[in-house]
Coordinates of C-alpha atoms in Angstrom, one line a residue:
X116 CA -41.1 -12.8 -1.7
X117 CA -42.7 -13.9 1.7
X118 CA -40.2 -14.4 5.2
X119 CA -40.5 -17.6 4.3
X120 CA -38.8 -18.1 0.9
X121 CA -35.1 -18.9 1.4
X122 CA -32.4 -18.0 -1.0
X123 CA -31.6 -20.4 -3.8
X124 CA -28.2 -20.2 -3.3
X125 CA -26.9 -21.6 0.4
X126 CA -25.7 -18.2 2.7
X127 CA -23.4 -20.6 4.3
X128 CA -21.2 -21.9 1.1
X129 CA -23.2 -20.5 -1.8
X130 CA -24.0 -23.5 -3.6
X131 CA -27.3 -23.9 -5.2
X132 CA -29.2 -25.3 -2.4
X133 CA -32.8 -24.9 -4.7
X134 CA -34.3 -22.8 -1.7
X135 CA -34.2 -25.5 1.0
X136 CA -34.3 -23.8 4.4
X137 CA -31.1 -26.5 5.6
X138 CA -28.0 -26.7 2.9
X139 CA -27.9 -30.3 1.9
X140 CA -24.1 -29.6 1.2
X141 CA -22.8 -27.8 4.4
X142 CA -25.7 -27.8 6.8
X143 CA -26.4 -24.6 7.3
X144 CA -30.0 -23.7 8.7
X145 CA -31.0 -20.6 7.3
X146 CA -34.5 -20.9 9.3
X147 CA -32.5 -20.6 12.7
X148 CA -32.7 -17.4 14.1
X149 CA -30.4 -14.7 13.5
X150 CA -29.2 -12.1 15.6
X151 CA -31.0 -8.6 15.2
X152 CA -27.3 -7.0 15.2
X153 CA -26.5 -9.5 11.9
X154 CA -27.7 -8.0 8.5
X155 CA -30.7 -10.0 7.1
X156 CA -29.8 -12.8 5.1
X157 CA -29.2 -12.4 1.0
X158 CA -29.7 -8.3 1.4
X159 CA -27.3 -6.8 -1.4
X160 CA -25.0 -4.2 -0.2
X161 CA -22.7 -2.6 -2.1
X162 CA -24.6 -3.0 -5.5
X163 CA -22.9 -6.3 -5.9
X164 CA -22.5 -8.2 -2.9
X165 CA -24.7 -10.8 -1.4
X166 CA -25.2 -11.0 2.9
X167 CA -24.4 -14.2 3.9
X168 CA -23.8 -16.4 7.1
X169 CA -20.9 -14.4 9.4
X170 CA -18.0 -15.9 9.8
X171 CA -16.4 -16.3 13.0
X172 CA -17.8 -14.1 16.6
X173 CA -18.2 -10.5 15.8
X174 CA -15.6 -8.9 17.4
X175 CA -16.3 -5.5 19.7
X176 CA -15.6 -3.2 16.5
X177 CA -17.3 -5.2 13.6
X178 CA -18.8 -8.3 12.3
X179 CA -17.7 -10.3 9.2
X180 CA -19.9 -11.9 7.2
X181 CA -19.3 -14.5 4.3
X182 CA -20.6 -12.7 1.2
X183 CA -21.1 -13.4 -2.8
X184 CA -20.2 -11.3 -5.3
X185 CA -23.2 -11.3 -8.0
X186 CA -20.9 -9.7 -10.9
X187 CA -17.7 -11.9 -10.2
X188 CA -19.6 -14.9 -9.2
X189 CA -17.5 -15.8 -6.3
X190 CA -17.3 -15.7 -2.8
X191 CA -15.6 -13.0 -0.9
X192 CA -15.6 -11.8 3.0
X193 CA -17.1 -8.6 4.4
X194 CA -16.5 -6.8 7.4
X195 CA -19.0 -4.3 8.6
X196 CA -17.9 -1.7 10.9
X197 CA -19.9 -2.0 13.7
X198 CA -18.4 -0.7 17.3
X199 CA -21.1 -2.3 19.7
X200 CA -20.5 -0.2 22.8
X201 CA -21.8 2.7 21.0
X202 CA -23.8 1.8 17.9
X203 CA -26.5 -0.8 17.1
X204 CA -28.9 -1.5 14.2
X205 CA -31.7 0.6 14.3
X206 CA -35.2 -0.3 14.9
X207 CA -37.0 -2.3 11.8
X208 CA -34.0 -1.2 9.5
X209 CA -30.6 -2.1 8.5
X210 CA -29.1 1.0 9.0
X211 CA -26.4 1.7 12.1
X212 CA -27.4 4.1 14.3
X213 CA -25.3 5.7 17.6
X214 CA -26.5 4.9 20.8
X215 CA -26.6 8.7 21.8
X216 CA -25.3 11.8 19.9
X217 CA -22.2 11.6 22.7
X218 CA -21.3 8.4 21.0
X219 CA -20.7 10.1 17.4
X220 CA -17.7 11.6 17.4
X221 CA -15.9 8.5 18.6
X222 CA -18.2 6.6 15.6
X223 CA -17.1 9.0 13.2
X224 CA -13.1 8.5 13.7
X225 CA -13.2 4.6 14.1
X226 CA -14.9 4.9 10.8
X227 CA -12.2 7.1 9.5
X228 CA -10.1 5.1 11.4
X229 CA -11.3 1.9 9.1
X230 CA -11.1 4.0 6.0
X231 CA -7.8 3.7 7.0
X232 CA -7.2 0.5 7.2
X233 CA -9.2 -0.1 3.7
X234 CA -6.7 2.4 1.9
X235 CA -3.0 1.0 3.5
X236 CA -4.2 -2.9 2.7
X237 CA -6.1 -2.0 -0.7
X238 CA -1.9 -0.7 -1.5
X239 CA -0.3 -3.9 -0.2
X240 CA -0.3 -6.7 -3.2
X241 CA 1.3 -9.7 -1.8
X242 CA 0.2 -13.6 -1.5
X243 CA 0.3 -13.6 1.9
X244 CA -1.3 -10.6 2.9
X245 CA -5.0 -10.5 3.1
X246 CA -6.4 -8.4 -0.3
X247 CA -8.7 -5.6 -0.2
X248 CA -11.4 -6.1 -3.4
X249 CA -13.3 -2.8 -2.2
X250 CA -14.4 -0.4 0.2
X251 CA -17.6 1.6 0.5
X252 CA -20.1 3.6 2.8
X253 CA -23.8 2.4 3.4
X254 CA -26.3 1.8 5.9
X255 CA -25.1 4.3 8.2
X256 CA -21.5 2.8 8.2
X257 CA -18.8 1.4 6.2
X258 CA -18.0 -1.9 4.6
X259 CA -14.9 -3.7 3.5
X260 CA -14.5 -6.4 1.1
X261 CA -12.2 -8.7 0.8
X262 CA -11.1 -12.0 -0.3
X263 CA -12.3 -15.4 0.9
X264 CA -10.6 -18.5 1.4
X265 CA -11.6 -21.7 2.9
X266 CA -9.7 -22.8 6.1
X267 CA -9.0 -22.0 9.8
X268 CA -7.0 -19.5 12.0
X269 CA -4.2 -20.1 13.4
X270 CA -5.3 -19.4 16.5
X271 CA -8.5 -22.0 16.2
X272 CA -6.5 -25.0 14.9
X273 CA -3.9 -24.6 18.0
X274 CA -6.7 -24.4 20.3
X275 CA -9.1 -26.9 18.4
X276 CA -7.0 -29.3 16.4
X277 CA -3.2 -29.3 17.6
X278 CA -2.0 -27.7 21.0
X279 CA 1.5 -27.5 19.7
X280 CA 3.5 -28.3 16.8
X281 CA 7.2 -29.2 15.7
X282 CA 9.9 -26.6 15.4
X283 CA 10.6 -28.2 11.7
X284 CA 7.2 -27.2 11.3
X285 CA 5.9 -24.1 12.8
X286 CA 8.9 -22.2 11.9
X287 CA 8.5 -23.1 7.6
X288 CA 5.0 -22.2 8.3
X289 CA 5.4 -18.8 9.4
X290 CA 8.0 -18.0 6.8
X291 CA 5.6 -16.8 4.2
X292 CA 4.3 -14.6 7.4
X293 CA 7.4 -13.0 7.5
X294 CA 7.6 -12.0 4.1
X295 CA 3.8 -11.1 4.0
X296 CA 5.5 -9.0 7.0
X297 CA 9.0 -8.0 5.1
X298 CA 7.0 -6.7 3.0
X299 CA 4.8 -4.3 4.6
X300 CA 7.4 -3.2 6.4
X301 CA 9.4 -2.1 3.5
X302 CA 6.3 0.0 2.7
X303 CA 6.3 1.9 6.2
X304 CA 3.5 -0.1 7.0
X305 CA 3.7 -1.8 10.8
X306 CA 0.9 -4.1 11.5
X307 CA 0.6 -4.1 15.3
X308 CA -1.6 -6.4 15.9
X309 CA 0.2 -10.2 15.2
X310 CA -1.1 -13.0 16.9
X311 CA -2.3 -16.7 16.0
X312 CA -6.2 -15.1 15.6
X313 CA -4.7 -12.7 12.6
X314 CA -2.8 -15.5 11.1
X315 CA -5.4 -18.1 8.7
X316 CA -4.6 -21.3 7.3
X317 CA -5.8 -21.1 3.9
X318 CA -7.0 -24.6 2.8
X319 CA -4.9 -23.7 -0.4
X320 CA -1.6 -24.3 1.3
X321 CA -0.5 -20.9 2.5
X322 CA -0.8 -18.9 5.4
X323 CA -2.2 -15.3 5.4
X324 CA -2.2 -12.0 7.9
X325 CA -5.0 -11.0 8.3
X326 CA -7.1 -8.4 9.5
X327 CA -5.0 -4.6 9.4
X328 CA -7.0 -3.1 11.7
X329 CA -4.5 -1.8 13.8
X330 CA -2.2 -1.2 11.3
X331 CA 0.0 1.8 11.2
X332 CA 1.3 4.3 8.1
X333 CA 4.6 5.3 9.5
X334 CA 3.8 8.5 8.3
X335 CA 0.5 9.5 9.1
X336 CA 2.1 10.8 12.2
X337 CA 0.0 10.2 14.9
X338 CA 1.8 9.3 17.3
X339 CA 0.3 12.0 19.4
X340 CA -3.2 10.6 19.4
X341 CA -4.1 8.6 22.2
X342 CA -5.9 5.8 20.1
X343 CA -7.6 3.0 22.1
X344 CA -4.5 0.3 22.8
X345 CA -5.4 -3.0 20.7
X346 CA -3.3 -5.0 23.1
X347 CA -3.4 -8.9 23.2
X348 CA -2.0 -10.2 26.1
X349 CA 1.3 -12.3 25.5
X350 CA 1.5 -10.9 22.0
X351 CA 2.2 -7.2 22.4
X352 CA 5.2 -6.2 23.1
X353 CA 5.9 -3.4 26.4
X354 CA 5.5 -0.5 24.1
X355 CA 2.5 -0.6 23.3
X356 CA 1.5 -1.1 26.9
X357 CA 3.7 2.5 27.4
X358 CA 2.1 6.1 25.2
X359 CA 4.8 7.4 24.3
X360 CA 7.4 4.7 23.3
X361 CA 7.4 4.5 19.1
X362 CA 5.7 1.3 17.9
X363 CA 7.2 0.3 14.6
X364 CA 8.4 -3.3 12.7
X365 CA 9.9 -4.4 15.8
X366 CA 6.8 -4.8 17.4
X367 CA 5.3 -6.8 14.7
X368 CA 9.0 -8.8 15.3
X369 CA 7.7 -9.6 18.8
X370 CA 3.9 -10.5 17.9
X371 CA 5.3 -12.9 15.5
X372 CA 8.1 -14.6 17.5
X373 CA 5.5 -15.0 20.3
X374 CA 2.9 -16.7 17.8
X375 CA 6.0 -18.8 17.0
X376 CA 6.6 -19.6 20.5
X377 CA 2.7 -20.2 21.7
X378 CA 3.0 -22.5 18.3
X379 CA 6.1 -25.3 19.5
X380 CA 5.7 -24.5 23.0
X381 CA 1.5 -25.0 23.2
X382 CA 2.1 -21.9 25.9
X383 CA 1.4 -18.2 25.5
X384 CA 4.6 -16.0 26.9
X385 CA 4.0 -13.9 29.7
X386 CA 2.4 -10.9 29.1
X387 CA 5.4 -8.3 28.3
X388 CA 4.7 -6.3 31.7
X389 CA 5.2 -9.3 34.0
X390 CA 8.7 -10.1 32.1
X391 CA 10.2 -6.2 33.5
X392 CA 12.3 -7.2 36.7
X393 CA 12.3 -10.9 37.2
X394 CA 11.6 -12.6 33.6
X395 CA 9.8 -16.0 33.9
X396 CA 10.5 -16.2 30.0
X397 CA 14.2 -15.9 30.8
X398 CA 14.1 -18.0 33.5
X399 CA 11.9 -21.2 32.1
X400 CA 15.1 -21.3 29.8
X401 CA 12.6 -21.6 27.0
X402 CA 11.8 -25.0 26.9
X403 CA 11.4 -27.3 23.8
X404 CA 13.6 -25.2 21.9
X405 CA 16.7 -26.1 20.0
X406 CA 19.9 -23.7 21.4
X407 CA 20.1 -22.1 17.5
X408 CA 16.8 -21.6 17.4
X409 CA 16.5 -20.4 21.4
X410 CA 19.0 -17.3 20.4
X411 CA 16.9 -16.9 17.8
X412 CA 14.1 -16.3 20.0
X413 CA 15.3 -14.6 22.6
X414 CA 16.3 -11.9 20.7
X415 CA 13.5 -11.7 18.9
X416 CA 11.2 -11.5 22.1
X417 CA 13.7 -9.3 23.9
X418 CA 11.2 -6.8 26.4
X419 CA 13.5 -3.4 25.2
X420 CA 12.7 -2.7 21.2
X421 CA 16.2 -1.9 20.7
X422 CA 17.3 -5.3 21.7
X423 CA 14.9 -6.9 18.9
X424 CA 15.6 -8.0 15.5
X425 CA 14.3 -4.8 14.1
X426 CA 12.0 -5.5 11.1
X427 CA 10.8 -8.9 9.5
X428 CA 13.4 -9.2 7.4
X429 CA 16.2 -9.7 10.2
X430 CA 14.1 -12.1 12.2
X431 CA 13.3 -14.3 8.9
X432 CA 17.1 -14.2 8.0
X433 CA 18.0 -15.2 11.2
X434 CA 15.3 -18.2 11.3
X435 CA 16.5 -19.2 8.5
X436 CA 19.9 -19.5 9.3
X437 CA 19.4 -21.1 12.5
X438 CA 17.3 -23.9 11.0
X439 CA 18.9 -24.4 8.1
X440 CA 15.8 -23.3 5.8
X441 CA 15.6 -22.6 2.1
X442 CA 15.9 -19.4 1.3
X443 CA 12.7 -18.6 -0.1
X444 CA 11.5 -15.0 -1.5
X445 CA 12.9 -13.0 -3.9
X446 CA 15.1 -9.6 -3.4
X447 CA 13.4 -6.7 -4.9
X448 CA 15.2 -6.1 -8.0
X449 CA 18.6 -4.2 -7.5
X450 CA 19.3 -5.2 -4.3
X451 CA 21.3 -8.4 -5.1
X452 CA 24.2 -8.3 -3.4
X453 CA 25.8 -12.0 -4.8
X454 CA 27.9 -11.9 -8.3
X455 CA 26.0 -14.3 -10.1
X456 CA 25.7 -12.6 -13.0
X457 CA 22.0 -10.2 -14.1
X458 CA 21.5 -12.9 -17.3
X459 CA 21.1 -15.9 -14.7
X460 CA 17.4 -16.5 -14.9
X461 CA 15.2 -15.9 -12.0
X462 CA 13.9 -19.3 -9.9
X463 CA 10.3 -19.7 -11.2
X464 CA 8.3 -18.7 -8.0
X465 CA 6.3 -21.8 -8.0
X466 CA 9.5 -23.8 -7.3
X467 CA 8.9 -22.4 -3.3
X468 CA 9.6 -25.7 -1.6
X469 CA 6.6 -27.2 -0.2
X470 CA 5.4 -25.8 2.9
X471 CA 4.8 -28.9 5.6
X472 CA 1.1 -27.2 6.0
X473 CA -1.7 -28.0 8.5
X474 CA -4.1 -30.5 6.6
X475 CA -7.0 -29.0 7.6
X476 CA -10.4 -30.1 7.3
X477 CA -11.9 -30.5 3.9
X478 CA -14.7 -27.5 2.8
X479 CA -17.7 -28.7 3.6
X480 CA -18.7 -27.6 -0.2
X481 CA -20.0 -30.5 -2.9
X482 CA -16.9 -30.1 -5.2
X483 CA -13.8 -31.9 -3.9
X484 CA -10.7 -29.5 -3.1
X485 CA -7.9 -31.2 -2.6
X486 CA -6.0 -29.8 0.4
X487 CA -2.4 -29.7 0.9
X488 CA -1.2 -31.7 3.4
X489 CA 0.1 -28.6 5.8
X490 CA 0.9 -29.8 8.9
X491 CA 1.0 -33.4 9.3
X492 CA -2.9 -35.6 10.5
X493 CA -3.2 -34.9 14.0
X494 CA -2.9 -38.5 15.9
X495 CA -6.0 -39.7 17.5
X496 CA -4.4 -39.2 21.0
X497 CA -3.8 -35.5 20.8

């Protein structure tokens, strides 16, 4: 059709907006201008999936957009590698193209790099763990799909909704996260990259990690290989400001009990460099925090590795313990170390108790979802 025939279905939710250029249901303009770095509007990629709005601000190494899958009938998310210091969309096409031919090796392994990334996740099967649907090369880079869910980061709804929340709540919240996390780390799988921006809210009542990108196969062995630092100040922990000082589980320990912190306390920690010598963390004496839960902490944001909890599954049990928390999560089979006996039937997994979540703004779609409450309203004055 002409530039001027929109797409029946709305880019920004995917209801049938009958080819209106504004969705009557969540507002979305499709006839404001887009980006030439953005992929066109309802182009199909993939052979099955449908270019919609993006979601979020396109980070430095990619853009995500909200897409629809045209076999599954469903909405999904799609991240389009798409490193804008050395690449761009060429010239009246939707194909990426270098910069200059000196920018292709460095293309070339982040794309490998996010091949990666596609093949640890697409392994990892767990509710709160984002799930990779597919993976595939076009346009002149690479694409990976994966599930969508209505909600907001972490990260957005302390800055935008809630500065800072209760212990009794933050801590039950990032349980699941530490599972999610327990989880991948059983699997040799270290995330690296933990931080209230990688942490979403789904509007169905449960938290999920996001975004692998970083991630790390203890195996592959690369330890050697300078890679570009993915460092967020606050969350990363002092190795990976240092090359040759192994990153592993305990530095996802420290990402996480320094989302926990920026979560009760409404501040970020220091940045792991400015705690060597004279520790402002140490000496704030960590304020807002109960003295179980402070230990807790402490440890778990300790600057030396050794001195950390060293995987996800220490740090939860710990939480737990200090806060008095169900237990929540089942052993892998076999490693039951209690004498109830094997015939005792297993707690039905839905029995989890209810996660205090963030009620979060309803989708702006037609159909009512009815959302958890998560964490409790936000009062007027906050």
């Amino acid at each position: 059709g002409d530039a001027l025939t929109y797409q029946k279905h709305c880019p920004g939710c995917y209801v049938d907006k009958h080819q209106t250029p504004v969705c009557p249901y969540c507002g979305y303009d499709e006839s404001a201008p887009r980006s030439r770095l953005f992929l066109p509007h309802g182009i199909i990629i993939g052979g099955q999936y449908r270019v919609g709005k993006v979601l979020g601000k396109p980070g430095g190494f990619g853009i995500t957009y909200l897409g629809w899958d045209v076999n599954l009938q469903q909405r999904v998310a799609i991240k389009e590698f798409l490193p804008r210091d050395i690449c761009a969309r060429a010239q009246d096409s939707i194909d990426v193209t270098v910069h200059t031919e000196h920018d292709r090796p460095g293309f070339d392994s982040g794309k490998e790099q996010f091949l990666r990334e596609a093949r640890i996740v697409a392994k990892l099967d767990h509710p709160n763990i984002v799930r990779v649907r597919s993976f595939f090369n076009g346009n002149g880079t690479a694409y990976l799909v994966m599930d969508y869910y209505e909600g907001m980061s972490l990260g957005d709804y302390l800055t935008n909704v809630r500065r800072s929340l209760d212990a009794s709540i933050a801590a039950p919240l990032m349980m699941p996260v530490l599972e999610g996390l327990d989880y991948v780390h059983q699997r040799g799988v270290t995330h690296r990259d933990v931080k209230p921006a990688n942490i979403y809210l789904a509007a169905i009542g449960k938290p999920i990690l996001l975004d692998f990108g970083a991630a790390r196969q203890a195996a592959a062995g690369d330890l050697a290989r300078s890679m570009s630092v993915v460092l967020t100040e606050g969350y990363a922990p002092l190795e990976q400001y240092q090359r040759r000082t192994p990153q592993g589980p305990w530095t996802d320990v420290y990402g996480l009990a320094a989302t926990l912190y920026r979560m009760i306390t409404g501040q970020i920690p220091p940045a792991a460099l400015d705690r060597l010598g004279n520790d402002p963390l140490a000496q704030s004496n960590y304020p807002g925090l109960s003295d179980p839960l402070k230990s807790v902490m402490v440890k778990a944001l300790a600057v030396k590795p050794g001195d950390r909890y060293q995987n996800a599954g220490e740090f939860k049990q710990a939480l737990q313990e200090a806060l008095h928390l169900p237990v929540t999560g089942s052993a892998p089979p076999g490693d039951d170390d209690s004498d109830s006996p094997v015939s005792a039937p297993a707690p039905p997994p839905a029995k989890l108790p209810p996660a205090p979540v963030v009620s979060l703004p309803p989708p702006a779609v037609p159909r009512p979802l009815p959302l958890p409450q998560v964490l409790a309203e936000p009062s007027a004055s906050d």
